[in-house]
Short mmCIF file of N, CA and C in Angstrom, two decimals:
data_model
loop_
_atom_site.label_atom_id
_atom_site.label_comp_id
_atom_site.label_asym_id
_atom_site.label_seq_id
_atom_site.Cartn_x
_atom_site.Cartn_y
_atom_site.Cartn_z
N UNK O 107 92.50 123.29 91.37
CA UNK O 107 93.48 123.03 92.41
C UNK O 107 94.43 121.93 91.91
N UNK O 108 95.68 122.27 92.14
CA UNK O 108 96.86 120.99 91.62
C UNK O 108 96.62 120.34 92.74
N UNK O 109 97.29 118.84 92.14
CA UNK O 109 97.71 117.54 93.39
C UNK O 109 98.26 118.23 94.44
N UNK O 110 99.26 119.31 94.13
CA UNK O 110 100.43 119.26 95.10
C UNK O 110 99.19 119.95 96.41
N UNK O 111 98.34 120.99 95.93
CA UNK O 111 97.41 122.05 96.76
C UNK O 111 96.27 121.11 97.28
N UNK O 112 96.09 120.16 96.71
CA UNK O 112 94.88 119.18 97.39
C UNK O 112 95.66 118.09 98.43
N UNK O 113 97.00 117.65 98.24
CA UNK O 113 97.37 117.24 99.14
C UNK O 113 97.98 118.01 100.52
N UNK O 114 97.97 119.37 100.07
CA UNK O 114 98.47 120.05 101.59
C UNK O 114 97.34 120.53 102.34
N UNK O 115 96.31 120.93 101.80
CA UNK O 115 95.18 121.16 101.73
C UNK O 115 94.63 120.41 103.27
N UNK O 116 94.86 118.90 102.72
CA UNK O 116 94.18 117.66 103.29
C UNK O 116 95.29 117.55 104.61
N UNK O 117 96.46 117.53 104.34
CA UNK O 117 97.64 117.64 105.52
C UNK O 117 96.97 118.76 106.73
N UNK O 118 96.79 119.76 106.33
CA UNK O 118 96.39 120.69 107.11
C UNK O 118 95.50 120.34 107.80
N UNK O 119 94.28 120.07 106.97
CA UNK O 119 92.96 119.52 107.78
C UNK O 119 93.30 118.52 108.82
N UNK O 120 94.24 117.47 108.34
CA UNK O 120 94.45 116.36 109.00
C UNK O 120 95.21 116.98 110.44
N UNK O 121 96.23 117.59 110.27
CA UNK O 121 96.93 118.51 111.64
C UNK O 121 95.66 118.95 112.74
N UNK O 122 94.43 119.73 112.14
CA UNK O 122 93.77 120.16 112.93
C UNK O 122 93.25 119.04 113.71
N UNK O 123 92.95 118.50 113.28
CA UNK O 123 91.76 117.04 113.65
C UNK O 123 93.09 116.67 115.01
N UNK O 124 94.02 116.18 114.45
CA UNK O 124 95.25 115.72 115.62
C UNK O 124 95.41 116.47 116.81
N UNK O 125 95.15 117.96 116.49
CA UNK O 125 95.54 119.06 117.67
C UNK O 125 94.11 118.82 118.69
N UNK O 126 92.98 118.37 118.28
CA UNK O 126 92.04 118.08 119.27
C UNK O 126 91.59 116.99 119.86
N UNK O 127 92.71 116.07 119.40
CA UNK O 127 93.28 114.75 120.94
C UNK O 127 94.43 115.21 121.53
N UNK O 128 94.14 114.96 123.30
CA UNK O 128 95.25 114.89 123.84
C UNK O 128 95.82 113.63 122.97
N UNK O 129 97.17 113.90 124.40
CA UNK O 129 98.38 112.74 124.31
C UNK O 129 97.51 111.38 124.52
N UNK O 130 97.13 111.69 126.06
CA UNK O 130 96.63 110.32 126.32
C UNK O 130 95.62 109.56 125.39
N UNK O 131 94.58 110.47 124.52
CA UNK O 131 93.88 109.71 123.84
C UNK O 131 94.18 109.21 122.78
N UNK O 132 95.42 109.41 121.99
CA UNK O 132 96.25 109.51 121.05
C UNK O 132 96.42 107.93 121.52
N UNK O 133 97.35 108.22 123.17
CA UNK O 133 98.34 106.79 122.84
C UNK O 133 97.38 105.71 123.26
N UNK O 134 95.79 105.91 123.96
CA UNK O 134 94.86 105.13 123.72
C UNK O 134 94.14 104.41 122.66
N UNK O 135 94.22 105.60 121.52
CA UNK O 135 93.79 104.63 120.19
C UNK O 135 94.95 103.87 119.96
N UNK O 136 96.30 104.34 119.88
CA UNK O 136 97.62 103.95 119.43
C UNK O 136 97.17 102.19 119.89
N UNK O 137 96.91 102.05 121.30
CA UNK O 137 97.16 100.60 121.42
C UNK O 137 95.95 99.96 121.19
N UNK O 138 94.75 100.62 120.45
CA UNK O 138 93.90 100.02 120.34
C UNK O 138 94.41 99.48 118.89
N UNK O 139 94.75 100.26 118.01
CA UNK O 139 94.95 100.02 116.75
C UNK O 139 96.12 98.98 116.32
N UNK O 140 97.31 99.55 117.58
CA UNK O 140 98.41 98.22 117.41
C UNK O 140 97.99 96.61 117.89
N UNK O 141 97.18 96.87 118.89
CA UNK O 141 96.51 95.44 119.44
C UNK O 141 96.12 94.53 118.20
N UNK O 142 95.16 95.57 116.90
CA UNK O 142 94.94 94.84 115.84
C UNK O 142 95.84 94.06 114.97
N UNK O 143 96.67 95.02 114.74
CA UNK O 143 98.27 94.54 114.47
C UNK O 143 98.75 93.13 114.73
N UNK O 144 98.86 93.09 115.87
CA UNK O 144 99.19 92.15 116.79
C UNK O 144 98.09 91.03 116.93
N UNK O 145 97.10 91.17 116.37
CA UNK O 145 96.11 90.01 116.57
C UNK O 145 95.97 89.40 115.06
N UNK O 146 96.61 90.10 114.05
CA UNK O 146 96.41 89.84 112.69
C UNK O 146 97.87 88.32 112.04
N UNK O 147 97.08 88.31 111.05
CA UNK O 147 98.15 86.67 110.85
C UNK O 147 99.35 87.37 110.00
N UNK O 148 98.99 88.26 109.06
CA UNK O 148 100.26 88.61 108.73
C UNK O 148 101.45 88.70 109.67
N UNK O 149 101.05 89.44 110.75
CA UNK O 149 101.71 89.57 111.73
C UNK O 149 102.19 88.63 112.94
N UNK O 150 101.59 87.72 112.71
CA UNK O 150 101.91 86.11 113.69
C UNK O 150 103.05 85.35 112.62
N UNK O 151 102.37 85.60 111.72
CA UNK O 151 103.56 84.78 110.84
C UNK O 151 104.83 85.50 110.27
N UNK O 152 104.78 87.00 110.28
CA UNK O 152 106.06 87.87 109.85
C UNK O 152 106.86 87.43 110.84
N UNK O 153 108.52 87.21 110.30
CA UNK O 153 109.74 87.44 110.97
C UNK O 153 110.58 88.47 111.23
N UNK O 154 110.30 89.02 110.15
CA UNK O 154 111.26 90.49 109.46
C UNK O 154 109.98 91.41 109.47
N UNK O 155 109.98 92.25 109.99
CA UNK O 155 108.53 93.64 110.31
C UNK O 155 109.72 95.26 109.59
N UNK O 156 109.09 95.65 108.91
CA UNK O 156 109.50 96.97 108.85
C UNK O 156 108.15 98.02 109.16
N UNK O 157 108.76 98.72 110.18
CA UNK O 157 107.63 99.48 111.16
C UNK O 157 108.65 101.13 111.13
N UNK O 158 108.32 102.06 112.23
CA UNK O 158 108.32 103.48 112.17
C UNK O 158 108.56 103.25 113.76
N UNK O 159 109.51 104.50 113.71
CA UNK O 159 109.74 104.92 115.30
C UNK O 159 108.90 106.11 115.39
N UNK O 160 107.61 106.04 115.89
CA UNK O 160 106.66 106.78 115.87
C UNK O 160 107.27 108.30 116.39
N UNK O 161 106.41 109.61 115.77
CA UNK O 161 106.03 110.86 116.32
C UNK O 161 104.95 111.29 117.08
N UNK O 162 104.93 112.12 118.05
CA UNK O 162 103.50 112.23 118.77
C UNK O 162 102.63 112.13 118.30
N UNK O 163 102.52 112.83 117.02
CA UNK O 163 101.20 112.50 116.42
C UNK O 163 100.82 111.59 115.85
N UNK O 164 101.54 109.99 116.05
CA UNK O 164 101.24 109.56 114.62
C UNK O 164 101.09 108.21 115.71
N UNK O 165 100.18 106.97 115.58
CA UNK O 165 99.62 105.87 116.32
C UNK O 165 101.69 105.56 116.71
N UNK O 166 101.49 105.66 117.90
CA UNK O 166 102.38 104.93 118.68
C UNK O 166 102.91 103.37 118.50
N UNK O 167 104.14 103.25 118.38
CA UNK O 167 104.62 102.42 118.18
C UNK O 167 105.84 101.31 118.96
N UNK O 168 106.01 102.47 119.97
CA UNK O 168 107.48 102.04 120.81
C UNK O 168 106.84 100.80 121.80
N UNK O 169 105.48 100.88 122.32
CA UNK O 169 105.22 99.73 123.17
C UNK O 169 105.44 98.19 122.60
N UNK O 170 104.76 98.47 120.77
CA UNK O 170 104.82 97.23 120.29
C UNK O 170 106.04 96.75 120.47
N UNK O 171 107.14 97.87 119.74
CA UNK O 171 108.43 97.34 119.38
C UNK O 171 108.95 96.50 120.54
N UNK O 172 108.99 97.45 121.30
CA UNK O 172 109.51 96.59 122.49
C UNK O 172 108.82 95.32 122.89
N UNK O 173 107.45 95.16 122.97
CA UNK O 173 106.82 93.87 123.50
C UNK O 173 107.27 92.35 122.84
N UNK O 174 107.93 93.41 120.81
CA UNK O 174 108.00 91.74 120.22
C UNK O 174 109.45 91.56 119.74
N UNK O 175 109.92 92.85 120.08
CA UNK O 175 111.52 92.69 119.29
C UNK O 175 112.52 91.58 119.89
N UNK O 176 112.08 90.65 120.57
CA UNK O 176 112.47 89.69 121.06
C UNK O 176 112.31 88.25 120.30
N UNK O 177 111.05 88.22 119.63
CA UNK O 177 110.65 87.28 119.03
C UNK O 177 110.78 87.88 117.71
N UNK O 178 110.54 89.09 117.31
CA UNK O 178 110.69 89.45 115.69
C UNK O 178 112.00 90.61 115.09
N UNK O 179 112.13 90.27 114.07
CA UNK O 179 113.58 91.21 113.25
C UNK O 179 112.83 92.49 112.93
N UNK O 180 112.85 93.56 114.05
CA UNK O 180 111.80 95.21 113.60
C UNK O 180 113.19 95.27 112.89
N UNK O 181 112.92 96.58 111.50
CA UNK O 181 114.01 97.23 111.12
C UNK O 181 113.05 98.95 110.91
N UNK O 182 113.84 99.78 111.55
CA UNK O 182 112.99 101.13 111.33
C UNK O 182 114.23 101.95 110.13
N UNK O 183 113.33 102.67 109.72
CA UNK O 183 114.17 103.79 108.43
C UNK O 183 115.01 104.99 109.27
N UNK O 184 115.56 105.01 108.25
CA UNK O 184 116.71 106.31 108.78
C UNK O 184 116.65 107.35 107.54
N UNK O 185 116.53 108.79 107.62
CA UNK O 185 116.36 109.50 106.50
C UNK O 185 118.04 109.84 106.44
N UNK O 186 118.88 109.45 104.99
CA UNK O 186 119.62 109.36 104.43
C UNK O 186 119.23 110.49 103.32
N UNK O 187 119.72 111.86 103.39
CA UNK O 187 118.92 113.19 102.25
C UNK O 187 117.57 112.80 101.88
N UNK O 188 117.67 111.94 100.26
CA UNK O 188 116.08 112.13 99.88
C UNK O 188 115.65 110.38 99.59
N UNK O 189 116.73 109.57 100.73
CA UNK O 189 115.66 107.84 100.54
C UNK O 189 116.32 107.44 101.93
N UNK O 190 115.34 106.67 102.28
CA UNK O 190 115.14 105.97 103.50
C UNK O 190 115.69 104.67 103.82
N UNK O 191 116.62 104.81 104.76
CA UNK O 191 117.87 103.08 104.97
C UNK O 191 117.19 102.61 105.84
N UNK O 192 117.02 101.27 105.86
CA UNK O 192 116.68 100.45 106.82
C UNK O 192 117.80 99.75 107.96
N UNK O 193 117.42 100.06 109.03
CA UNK O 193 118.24 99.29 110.21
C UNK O 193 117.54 98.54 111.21
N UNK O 194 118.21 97.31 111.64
CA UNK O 194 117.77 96.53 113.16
C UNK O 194 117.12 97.45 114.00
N UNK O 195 116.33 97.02 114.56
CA UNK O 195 116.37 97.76 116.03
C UNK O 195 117.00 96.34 116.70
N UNK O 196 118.26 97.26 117.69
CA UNK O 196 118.63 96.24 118.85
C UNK O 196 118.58 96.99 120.07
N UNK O 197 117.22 97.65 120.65
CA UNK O 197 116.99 98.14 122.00
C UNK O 197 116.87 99.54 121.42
N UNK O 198 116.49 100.16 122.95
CA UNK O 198 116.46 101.85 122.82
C UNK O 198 117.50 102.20 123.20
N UNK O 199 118.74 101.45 123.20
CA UNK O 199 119.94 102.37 123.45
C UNK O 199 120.52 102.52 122.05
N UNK O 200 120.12 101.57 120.63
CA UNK O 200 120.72 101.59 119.71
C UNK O 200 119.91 102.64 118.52
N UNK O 201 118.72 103.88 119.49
CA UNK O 201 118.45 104.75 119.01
C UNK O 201 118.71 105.80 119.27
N UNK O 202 119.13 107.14 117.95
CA UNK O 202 119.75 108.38 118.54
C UNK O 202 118.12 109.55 117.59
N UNK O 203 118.27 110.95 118.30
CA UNK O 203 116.94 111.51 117.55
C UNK O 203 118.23 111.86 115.64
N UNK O 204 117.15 111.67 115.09
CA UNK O 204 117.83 111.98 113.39
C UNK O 204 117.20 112.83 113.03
N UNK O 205 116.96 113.06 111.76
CA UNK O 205 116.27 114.15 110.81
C UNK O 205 114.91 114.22 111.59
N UNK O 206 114.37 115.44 111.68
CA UNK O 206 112.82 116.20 111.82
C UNK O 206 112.62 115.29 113.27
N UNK O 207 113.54 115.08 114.06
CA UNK O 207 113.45 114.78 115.61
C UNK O 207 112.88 113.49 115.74
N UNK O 208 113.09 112.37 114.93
CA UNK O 208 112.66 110.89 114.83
C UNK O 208 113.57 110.09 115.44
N UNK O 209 113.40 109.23 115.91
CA UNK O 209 114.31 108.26 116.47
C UNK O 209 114.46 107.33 115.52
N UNK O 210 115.64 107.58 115.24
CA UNK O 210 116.68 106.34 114.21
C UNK O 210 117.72 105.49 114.85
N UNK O 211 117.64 104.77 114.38
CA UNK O 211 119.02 103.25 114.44
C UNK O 211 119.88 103.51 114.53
N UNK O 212 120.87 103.34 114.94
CA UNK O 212 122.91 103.82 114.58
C UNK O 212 122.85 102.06 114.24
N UNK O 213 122.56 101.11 114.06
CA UNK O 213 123.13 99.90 113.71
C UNK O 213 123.05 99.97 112.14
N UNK O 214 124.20 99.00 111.50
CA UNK O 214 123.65 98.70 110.36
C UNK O 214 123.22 98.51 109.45
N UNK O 215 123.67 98.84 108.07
CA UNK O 215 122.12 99.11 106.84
C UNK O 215 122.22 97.71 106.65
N UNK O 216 120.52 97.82 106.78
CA UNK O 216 120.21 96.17 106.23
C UNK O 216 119.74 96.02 104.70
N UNK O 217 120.66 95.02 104.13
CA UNK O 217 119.68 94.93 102.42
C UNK O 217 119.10 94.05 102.18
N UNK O 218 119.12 93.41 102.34
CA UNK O 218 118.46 91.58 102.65
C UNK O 218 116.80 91.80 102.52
N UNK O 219 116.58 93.10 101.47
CA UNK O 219 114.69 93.14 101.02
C UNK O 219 114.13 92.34 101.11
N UNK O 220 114.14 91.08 100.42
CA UNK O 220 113.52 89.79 100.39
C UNK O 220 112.93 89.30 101.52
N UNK O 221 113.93 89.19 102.65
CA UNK O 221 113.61 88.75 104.03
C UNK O 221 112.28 89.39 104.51
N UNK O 222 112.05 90.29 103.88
CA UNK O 222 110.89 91.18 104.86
C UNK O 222 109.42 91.07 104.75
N UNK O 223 108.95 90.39 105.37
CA UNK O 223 107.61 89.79 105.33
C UNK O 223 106.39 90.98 105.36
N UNK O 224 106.65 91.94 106.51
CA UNK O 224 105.15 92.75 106.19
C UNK O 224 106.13 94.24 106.75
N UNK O 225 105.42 94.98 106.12
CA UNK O 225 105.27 96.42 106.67
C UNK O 225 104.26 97.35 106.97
N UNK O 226 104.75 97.86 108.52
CA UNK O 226 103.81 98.99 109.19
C UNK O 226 104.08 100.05 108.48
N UNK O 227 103.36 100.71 108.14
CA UNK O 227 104.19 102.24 108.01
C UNK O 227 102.96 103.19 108.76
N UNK O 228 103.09 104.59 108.51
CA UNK O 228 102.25 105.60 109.01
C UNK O 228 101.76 106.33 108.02
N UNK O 229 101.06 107.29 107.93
CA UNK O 229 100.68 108.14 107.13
C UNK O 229 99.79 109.26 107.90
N UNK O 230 99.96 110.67 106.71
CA UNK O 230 98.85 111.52 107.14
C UNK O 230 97.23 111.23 107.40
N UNK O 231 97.02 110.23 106.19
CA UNK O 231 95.95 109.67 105.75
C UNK O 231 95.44 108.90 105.04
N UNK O 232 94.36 108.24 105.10
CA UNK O 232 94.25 106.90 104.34
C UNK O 232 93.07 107.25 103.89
N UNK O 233 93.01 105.91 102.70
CA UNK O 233 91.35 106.02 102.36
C UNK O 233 91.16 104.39 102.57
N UNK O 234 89.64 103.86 101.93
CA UNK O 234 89.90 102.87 101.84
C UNK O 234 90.25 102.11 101.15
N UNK O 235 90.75 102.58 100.28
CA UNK O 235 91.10 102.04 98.95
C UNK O 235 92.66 101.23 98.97
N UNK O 236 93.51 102.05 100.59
CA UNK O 236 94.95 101.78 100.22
C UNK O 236 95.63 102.79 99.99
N UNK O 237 95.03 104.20 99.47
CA UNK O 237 95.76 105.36 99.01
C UNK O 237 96.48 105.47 100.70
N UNK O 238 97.55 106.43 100.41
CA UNK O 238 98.35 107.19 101.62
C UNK O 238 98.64 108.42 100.95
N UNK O 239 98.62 109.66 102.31
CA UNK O 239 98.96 110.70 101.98
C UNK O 239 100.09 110.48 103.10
N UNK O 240 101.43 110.80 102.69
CA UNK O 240 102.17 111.04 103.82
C UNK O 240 102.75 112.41 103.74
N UNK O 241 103.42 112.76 104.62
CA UNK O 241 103.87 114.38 105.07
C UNK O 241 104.51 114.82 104.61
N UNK O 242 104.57 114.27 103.24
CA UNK O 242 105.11 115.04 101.81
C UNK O 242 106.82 115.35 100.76
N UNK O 243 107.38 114.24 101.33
CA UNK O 243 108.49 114.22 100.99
C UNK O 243 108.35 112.62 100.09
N UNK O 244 107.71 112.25 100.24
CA UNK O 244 107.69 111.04 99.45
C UNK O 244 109.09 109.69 99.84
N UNK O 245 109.38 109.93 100.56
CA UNK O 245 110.30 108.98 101.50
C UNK O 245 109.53 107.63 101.12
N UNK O 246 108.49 107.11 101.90
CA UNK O 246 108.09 105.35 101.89
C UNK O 246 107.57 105.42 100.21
N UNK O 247 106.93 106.11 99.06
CA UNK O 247 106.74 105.74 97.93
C UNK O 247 108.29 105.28 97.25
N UNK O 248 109.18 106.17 97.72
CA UNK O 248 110.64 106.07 96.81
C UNK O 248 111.40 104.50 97.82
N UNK O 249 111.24 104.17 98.95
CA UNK O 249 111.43 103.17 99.68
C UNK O 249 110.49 101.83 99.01
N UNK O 250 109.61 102.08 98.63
CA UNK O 250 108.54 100.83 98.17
C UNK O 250 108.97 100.55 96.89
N UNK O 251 109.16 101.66 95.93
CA UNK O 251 109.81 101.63 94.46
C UNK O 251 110.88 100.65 94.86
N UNK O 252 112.07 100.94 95.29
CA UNK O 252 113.41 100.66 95.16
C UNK O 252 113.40 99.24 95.80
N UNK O 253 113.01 99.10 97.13
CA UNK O 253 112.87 97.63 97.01
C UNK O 253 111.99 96.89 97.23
N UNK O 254 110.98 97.04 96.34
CA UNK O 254 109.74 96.40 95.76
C UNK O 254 108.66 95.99 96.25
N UNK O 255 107.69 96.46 95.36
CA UNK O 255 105.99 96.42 96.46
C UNK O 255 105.41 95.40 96.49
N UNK O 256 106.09 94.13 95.96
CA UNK O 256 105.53 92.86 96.86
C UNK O 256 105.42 92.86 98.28
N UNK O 257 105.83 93.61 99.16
CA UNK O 257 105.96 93.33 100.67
C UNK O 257 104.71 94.04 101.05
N UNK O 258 103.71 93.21 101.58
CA UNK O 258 102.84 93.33 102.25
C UNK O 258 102.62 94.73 103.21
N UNK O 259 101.88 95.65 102.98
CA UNK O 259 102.31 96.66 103.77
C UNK O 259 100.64 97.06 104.57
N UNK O 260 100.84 97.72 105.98
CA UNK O 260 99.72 97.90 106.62
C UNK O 260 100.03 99.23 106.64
N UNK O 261 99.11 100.24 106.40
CA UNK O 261 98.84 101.59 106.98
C UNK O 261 98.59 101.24 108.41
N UNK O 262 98.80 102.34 109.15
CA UNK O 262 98.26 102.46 110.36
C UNK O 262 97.68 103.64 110.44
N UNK O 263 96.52 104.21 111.02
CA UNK O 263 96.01 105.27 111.38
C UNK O 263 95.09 105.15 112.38
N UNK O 264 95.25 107.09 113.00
CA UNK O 264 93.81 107.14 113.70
C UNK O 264 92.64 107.04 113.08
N UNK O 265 91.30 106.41 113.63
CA UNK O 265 89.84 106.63 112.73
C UNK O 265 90.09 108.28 112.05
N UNK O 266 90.23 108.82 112.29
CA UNK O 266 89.64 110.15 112.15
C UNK O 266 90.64 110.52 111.02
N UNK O 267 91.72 110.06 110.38
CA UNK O 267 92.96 110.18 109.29
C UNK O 267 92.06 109.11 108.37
N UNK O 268 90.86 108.24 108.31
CA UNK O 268 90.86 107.94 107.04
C UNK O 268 89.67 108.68 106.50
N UNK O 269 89.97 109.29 105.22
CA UNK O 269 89.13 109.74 103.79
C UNK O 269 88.26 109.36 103.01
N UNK O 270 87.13 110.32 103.00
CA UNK O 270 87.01 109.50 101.80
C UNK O 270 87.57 108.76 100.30
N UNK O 271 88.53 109.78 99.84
CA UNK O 271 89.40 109.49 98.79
C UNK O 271 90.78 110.72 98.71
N UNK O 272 92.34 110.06 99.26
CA UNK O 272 93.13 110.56 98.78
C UNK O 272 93.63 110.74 97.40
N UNK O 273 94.08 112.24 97.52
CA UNK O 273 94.45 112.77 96.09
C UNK O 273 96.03 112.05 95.65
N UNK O 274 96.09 111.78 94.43
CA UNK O 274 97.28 110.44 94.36
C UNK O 274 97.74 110.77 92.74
N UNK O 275 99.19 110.48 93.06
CA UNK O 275 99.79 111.10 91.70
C UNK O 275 100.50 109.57 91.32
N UNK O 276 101.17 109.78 90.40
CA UNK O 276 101.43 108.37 89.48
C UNK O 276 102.41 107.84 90.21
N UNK O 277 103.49 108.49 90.91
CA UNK O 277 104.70 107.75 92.03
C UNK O 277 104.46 107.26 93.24
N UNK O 278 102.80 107.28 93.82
CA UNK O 278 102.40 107.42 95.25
C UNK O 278 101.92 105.44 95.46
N UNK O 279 102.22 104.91 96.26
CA UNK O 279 102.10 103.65 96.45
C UNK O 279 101.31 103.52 97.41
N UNK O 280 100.55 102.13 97.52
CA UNK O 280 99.23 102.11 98.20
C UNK O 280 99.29 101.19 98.81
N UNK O 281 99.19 101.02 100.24
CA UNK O 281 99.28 100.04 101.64
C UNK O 281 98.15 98.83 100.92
N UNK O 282 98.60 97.77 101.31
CA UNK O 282 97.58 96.70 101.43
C UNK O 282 96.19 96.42 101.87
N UNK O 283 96.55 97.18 103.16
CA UNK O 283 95.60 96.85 103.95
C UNK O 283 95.60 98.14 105.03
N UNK O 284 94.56 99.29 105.86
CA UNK O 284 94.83 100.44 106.59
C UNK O 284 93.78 99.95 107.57
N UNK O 285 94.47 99.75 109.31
CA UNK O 285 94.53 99.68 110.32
C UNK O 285 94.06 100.78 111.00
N UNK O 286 93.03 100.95 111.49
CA UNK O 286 92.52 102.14 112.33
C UNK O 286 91.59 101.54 113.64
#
């Protein structure tokens, strides 16, 4: 089996597992898992957060945003063809739906990399190692390349998305630390 067939392989599996939580239990782990988030020091001490405007399936994110975007600089991605721009969030009016029905930014490209203390991101799946499988376009590996994997990054997932060991090719970049 190639990488490419062991990682869709695992996507698939991972879809099924998702289709047998509702919503509500979904956005129940969602705030169990962001609560951790939120109780962690990276995250007391980040100014600059680069996080995800969540999809149904994927740990919920819009409660946080909103609870801290007052006190912290969120910037969510915008799919730009084949790499990912970063923008402010300034409210839910300064989001429109973009590519594959995500809610993106109209403010801004921000470049100011440096500034950015930690990142949320999502994934299909985790292990514990740090690996990520994401939904296969390679968007956050080519985002981590370009402006650089010093920045602290958290997976987020449901329990049931981490692996024993994701399948991982030489361009695929690996979260710090995975949140479930």
């Amino acid at each position: 089996m190639t990488l490419a067939q062991a990682k869709q392989q695992l996507r698939v599996h991972i879809r099924l597992l998702k289709k047998q939580h509702d919503t509500q239990s979904l956005l129940l782990l969602s705030e169990a898992v962001m609560a951790k988030i939120e109780n962690s020091e990276c995250f007391k001490h980040a100014q600059v957060v680069l996080i995800y405007a969540s999809l149904d399936d994927e740990v919920s994110t819009f409660r946080f945003i909103e609870k801290w975007h007052g006190e912290k600089t969120f910037l969510l991605p915008k799919v730009n063809d084949d790499r990912l721009s970063l923008h402010p969030y300034a409210g839910t009016s300064s989001l429109h739906r973009g590519s594959y029905g995500i809610a993106e930014p109209i403010t801004d490209e921000f470049h100011d990399f440096e500034k950015i203390d930690l990142a949320i991101v999502p994934g299909m799946a985790f292990d514990t190692e740090g690996n990520r499988l994401g939904r296969g376009r390679g968007y956050y590996d080519r985002l981590f390349a370009g402006i650089g994997k010093n920045i602290y990054k958290i997976g987020v997932a449901f329990p049931f998305q981490i692996v024993e060991q994701i399948p991982v090719g030489p361009t695929d970049i690996k979260v710090d630390f995975v949140c479930y």
